[in-house]
Coordinates of C-alpha atoms and ligand atoms in Angstrom, one line a residue:
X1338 CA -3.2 -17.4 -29.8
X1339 CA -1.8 -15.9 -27.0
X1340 CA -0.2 -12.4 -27.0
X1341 CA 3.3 -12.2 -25.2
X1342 CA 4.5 -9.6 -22.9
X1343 CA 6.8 -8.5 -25.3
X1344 CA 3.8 -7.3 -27.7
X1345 CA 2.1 -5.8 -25.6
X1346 CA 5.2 -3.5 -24.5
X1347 CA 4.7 0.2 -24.0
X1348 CA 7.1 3.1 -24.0
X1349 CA 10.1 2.5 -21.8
X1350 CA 11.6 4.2 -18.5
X1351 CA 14.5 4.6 -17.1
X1352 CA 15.6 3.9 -13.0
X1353 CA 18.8 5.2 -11.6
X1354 CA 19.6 3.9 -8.6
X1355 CA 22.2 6.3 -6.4
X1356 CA 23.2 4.7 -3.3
X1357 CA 24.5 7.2 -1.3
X1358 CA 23.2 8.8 1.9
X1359 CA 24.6 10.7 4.6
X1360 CA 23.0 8.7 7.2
X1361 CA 21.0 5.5 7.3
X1362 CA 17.4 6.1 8.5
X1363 CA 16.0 3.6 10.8
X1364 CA 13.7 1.7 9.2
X1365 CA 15.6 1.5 5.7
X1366 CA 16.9 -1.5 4.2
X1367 CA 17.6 -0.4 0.7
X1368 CA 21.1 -0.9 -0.9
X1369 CA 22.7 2.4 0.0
X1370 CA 26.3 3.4 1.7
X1371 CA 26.8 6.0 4.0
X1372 CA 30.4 6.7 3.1
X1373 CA 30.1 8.9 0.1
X1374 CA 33.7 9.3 -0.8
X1375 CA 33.2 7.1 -3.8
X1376 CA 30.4 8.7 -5.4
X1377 CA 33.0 10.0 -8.3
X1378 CA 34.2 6.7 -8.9
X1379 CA 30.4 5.4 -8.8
X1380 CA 29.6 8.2 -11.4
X1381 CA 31.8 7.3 -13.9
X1382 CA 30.9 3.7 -13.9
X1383 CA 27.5 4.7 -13.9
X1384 CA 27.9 6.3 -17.0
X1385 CA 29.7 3.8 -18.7
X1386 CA 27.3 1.1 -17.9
X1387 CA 24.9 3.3 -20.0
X1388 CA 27.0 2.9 -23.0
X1389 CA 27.4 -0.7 -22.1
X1390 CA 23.0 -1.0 -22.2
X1391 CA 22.2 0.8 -24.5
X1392 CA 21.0 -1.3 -27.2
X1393 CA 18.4 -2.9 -24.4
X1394 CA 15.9 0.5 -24.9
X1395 CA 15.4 1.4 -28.2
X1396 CA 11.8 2.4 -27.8
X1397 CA 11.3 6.1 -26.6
X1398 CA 11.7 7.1 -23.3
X1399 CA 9.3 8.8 -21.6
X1400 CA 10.6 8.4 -18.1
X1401 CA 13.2 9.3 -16.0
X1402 CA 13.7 8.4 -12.5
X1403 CA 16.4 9.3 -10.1
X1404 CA 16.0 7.0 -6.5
X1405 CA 18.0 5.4 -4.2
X1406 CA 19.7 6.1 -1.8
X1407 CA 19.6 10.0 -1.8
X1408 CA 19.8 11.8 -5.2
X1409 CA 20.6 15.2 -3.6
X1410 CA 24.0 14.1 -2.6
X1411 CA 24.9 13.7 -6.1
X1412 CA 26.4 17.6 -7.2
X1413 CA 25.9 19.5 -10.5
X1414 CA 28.5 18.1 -12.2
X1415 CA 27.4 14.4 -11.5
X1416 CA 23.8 15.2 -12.7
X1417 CA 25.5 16.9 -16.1
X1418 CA 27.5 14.0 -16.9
X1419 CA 24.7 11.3 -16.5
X1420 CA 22.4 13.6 -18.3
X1421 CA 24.9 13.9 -21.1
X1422 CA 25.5 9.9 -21.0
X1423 CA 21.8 9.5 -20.9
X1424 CA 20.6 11.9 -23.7
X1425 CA 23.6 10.4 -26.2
X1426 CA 22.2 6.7 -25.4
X1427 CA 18.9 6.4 -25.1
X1428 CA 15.9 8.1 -27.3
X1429 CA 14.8 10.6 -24.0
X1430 CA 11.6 12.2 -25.3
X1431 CA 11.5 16.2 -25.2
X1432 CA 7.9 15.3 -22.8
X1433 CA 9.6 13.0 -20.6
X1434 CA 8.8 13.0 -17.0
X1435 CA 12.5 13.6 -15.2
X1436 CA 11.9 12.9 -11.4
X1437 CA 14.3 13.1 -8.5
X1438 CA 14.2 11.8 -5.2
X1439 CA 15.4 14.6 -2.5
X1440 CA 16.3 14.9 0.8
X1441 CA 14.8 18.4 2.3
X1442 CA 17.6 19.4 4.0
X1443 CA 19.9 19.0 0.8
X1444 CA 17.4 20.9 -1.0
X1445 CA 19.7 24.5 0.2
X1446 CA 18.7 27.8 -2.1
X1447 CA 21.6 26.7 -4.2
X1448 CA 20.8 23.3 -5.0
X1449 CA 17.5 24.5 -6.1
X1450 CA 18.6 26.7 -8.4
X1451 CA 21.4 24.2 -9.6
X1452 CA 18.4 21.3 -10.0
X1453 CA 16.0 24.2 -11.8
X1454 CA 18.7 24.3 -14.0
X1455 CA 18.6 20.4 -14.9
X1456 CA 16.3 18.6 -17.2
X1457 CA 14.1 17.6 -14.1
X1458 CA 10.5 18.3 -13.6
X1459 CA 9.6 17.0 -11.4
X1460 CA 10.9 16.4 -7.3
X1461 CA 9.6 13.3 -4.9
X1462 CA 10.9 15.0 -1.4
X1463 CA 11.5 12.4 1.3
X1464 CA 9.6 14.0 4.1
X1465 CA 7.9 10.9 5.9
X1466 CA 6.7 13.5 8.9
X1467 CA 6.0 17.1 10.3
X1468 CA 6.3 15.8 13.8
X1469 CA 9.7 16.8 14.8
X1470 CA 10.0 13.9 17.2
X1471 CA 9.1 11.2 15.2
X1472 CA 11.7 12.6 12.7
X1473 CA 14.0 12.2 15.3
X1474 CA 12.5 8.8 16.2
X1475 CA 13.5 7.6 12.3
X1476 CA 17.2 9.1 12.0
X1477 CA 15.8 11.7 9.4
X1478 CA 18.3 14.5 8.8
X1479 CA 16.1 17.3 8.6
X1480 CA 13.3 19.3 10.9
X1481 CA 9.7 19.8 10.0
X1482 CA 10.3 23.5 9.6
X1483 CA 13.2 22.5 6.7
X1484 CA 11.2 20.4 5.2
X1485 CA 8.4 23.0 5.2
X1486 CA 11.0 25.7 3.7
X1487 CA 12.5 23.1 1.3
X1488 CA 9.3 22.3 -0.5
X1489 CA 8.3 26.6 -1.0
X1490 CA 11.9 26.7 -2.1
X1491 CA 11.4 24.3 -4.8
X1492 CA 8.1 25.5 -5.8
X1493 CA 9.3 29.8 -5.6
X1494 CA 12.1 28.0 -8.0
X1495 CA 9.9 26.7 -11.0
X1496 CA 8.8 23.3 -9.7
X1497 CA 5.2 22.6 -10.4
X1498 CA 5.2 19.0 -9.9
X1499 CA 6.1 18.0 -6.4
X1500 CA 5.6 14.8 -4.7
X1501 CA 6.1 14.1 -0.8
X1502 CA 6.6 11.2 0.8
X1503 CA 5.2 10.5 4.4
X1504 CA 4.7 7.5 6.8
X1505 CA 2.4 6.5 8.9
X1506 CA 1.5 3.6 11.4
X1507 CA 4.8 4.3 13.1
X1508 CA 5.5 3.2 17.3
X1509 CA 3.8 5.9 19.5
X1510 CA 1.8 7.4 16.3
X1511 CA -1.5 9.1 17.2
X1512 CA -4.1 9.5 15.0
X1513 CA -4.2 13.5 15.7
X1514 CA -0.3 13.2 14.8
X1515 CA -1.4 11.7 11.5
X1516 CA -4.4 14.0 10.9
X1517 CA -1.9 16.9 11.7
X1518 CA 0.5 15.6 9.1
X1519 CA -1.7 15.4 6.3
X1520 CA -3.1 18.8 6.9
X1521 CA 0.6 20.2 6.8
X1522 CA 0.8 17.8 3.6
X1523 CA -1.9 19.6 1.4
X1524 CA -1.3 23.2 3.4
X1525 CA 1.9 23.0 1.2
X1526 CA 0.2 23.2 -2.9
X1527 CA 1.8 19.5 -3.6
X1528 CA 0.5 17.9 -6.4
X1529 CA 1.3 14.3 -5.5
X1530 CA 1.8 12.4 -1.9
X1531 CA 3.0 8.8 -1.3
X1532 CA 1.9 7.4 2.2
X1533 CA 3.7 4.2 3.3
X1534 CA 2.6 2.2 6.1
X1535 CA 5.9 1.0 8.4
X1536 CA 7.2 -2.0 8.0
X1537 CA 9.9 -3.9 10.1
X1538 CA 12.1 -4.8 7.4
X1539 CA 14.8 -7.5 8.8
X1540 CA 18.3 -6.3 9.4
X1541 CA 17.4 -2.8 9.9
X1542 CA 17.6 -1.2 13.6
X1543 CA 14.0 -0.5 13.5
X1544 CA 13.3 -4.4 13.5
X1545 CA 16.1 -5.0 16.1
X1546 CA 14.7 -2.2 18.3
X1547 CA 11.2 -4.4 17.8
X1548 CA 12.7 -7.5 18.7
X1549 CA 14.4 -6.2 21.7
X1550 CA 11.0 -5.1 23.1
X1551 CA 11.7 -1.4 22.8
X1552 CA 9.3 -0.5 20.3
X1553 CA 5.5 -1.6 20.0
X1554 CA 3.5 -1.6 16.8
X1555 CA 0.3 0.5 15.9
X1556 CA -2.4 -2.2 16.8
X1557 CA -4.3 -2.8 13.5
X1558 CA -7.1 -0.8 14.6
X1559 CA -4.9 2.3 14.5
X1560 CA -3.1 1.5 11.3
X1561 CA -7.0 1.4 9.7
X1562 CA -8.2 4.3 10.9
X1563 CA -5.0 5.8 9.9
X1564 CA -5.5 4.5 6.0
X1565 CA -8.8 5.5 6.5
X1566 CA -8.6 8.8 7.6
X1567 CA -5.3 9.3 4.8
X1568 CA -7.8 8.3 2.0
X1569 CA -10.5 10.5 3.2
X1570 CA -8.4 13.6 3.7
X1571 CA -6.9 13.0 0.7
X1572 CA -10.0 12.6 -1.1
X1573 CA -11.4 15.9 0.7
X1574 CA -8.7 17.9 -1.0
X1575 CA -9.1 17.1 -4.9
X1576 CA -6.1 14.2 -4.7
X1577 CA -7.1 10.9 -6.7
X1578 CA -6.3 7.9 -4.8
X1579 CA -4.6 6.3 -8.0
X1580 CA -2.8 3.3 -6.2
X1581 CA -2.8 1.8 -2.7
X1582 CA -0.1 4.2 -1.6
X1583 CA -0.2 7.3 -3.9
X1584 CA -2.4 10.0 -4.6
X1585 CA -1.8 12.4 -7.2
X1586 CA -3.9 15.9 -8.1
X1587 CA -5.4 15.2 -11.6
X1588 CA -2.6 15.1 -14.3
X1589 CA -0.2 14.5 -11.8
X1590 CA -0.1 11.0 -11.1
X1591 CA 3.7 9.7 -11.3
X1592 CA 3.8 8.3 -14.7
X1593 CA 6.9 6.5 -14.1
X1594 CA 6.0 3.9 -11.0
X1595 CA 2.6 4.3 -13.6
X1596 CA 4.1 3.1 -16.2
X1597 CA 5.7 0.0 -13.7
X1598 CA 2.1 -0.8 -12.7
X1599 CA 1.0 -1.2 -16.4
X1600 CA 4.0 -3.7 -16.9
X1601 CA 6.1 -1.3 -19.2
X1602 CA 9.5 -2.0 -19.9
X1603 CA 12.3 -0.4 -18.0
X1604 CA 16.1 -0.8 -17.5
X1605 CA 17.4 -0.2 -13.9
X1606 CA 21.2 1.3 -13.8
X1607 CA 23.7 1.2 -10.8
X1608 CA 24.1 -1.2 -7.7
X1609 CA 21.2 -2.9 -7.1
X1610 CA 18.6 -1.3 -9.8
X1611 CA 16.3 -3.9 -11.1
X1612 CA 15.1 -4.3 -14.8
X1613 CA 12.5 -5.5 -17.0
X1614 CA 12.3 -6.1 -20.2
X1615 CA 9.1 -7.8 -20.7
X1616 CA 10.0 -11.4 -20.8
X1617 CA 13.2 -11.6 -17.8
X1618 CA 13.7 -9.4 -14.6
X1619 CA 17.5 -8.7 -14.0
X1620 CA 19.1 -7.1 -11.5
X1621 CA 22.4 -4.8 -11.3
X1622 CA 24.8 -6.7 -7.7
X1623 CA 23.8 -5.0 -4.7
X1624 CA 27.5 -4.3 -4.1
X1625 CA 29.2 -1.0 -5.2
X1626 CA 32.4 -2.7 -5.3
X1627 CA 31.5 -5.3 -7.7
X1628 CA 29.4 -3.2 -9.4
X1629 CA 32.2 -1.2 -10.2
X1630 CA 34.8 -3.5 -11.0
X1631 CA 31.9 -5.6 -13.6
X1632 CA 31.3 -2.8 -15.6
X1633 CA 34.7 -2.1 -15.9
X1634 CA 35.4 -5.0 -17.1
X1635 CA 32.7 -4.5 -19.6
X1636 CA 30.3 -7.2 -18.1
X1637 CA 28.1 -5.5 -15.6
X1638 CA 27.6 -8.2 -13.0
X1639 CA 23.4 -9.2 -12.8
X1640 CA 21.0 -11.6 -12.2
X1641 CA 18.7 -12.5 -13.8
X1642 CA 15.0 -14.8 -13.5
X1643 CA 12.8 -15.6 -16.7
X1644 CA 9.3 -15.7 -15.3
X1645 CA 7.0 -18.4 -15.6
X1646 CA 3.7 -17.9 -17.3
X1647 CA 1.9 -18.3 -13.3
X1648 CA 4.7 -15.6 -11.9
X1649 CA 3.6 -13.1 -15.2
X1650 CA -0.3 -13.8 -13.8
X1651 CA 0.7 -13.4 -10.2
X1652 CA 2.6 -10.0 -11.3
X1653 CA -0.2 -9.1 -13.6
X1654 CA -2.7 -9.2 -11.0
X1655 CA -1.0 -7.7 -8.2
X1656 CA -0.1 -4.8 -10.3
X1657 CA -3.2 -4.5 -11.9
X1658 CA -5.3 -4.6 -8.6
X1659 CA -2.8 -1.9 -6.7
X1660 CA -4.5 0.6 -9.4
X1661 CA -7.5 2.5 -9.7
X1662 CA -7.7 1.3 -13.3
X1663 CA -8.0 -2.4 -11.6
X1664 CA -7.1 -5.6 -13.8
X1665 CA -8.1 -5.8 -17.6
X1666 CA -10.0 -8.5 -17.8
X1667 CA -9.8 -8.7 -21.8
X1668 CA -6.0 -8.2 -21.7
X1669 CA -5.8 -11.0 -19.1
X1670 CA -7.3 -13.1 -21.0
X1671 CA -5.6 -12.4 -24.4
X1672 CA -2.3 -12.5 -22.5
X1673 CA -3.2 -15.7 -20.3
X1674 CA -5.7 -17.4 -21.8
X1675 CA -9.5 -18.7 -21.5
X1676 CA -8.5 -21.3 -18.2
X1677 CA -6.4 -18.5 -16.2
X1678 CA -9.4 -15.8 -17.0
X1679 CA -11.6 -18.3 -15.3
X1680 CA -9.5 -19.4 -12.4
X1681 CA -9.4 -15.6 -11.8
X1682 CA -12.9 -15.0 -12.0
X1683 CA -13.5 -17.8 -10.2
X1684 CA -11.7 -16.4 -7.3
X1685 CA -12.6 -12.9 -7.1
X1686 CA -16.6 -14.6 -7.1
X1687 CA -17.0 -14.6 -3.2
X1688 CA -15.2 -11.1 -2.7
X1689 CA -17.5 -9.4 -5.7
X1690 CA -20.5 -11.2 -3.9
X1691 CA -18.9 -9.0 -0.4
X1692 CA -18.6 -5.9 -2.2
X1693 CA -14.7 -5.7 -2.0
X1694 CA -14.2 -6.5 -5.8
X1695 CA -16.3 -4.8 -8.0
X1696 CA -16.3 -4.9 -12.3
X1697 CA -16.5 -2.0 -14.0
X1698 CA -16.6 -2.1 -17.9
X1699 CA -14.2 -4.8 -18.2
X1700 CA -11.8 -4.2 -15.1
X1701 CA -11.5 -6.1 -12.1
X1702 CA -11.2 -3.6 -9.0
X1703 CA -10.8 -3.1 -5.4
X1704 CA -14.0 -1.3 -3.8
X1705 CA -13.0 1.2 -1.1
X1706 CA -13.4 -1.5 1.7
X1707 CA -11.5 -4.0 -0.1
X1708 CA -8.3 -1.9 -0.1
X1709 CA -8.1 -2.2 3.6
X1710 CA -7.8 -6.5 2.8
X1711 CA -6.0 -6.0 -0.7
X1712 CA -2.9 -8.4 0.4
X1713 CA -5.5 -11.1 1.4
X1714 CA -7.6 -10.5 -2.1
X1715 CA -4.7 -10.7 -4.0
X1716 CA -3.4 -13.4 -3.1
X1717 CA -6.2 -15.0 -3.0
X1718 CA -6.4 -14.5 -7.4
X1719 CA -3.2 -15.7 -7.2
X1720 CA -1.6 -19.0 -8.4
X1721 CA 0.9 -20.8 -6.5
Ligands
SF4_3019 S1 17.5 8.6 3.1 FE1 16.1 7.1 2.1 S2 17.5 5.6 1.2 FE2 18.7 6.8 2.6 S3 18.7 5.7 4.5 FE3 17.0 7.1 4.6 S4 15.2 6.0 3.8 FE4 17.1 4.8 3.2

């Protein structure tokens, strides 16, 4: 008999979305207002929709994670009352991992010191470049020298765990920018970088600028040897290449987007946050207004899809294969089934016969060349 997803649940984390920035970058499309006068209003409701979901997590919770939007516009008193609201709802382990997303140039000698003084370890620093013109190019607020300063800050302040974001494959983009970037990267004593390759999200005025002809893309060649030359450097200085986009030092690997990967549950509060418990992804309306007004009417306002047994494959392969640890082939088939286990090995046959899936033990992985083709592979082991 078939194990459900619900057995096979894990510890739980916890996502809170803050959409608030001061500006909107270029390429961004997430759900996040640049008028910030609400953020008070937003806070309390935030906190009341914890009380409102509690009783969805009662396992412990070993994760905490603070995204958005722009965490660092939210002050000390926010932070204390949705720690407060937090700790009194849901079983927050004295081990959890507590990570916020930062802007550098919020990251000021003060609001260091306030955020040492939080329950967070651990700071994911929105850098995306050290190139002071392609900051420019993608409406980032800070300078490549902030940025520099902001990560010593946080690390002369007690934070050991520190993650950076950068992009790469952007218009104009050499590989010597790149290389430069990355050295800069591990020059700084990081533990943990995510690389993200641009993409022209719709309704963003990176896309329109595309459309309009006055932006070109990397050709592909570039974008390789840039995801090339990213896993290599990486590689070169003692970071594991744990999933497609993220490289952690050892014992530093996010364990929340981790946990997300191995298809642990998590609830997802504020405008916009998804959730998963297992069975049924919901998500919070992408609308601070009616996000508001729901939870104040006790009903937060969601949606909500119950996943087909195909869609739970589909998901359990994709996240599976994004991973070092690759796909279990044994829990595939105790969660899916003789037939499915099959079908899937049946199509990863011609790509282990090419090198770029390999099995090791009983996991289905990606070889070093088949991470430059994983969106092909995968969909490949897919079913529609
Ligand atoms: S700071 Fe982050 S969330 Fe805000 S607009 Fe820029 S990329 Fe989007």
């Amino acid at each position: 008999m078939n194990k459900t997803f619900s057995e096979n649940i894990k510890p739980a984390g916890i996502y809170v979305h803050i959409p608030f920035c001061k500006i909107r970058c270029t390429y961004c499309d997430f759900y996040t207002l640049t008028n910030e006068t609400r953020i008070d209003a937003f806070v309390e409701s935030l906190c009341k929709e914890i009380e409102l979901r509690k009783d969805e997590i009662k396992e412990p919770v070993k994760t905490v994670y603070f995204g958005g939007g722009t965490p660092s516009r939210l002050s000390e008193h926010h932070f204390n009352k949705i720690f407060d609201s937090l700790y009194q709802n849901f079983k927050i382990e004295p081990t959890s991992e507590i990570t916020v997303e930062a802007n550098p140039d919020d990251l000021s000698d003060e609001y260091v010191e306030m955020l040492a003084r939080l329950p967070v370890n651990r700071l994911s620093i929105g850098i995306q470049s050290f190139d002071d013109n392609e900051l420019k190019f993608l409406s980032r607020r800070h300078s490549a020298i902030q940025a520099i300063n902001a990560v010593k800050r946080c690390q002369m302040n007690g934070f050991s765990n520190i993650s950076i974001d950068l992009m790469y494959g952007l218009p104009n983009q050499t590989t010597k920018i790149w290389e430069q970037n990355l050295k800069q990267a591990t020059s700084l004593g990081i533990q943990h970088l995510s690389a993200y390759h641009l993409i022209y999200e719709e309704k963003t005025r990176m896309y329109s600028m595309l459309k309009a002809g006055k932006i070109e893309p990397v050709v592909e060649e570039v974008s390789t040897a840039m995801f090339s030359m990213l896993i290599d450097w990486m590689k070169s200085h003692n970071f594991i290449h744990y999933e497609i986009s993220a490289f952690g030092k050892e014992g530093y690997f996010s364990r929340h987007n981790t946990s997300y990967w191995k298809g642990n549950k998590y609830i997802g509060l504020g405008p916009a946050a998804h959730s998963f418990d297992g069975e049924n992804r919901t998500w919070n309306v992408a609308s601070l207004n009616r996000y508001i007004k729901g939870v104040e009417e006790g009903k937060p306002e969601q949606n909500s899809e119950n996943l087909s047994s195909d869609e739970k494959y589909n998901e359990f392969i994709l996240t599976g294969l994004r991973t070092m640890w690759g796909v279990d082939l044994n829990e595939l088939k105790i969660l899916f089934g003789e037939k499915i286990y099959i079908y899937c090995i049946e199509n990863a046959d011609k790509y282990l016969n090419r090198q770029l899936l390999t099995i090791e033990g009983n996991n289905l992985k990606l070889t070093r060349e088949g991470i430059f083709i994983s969106d092909g592979i995968m969909s490949d082991l897919m079913r529609v």
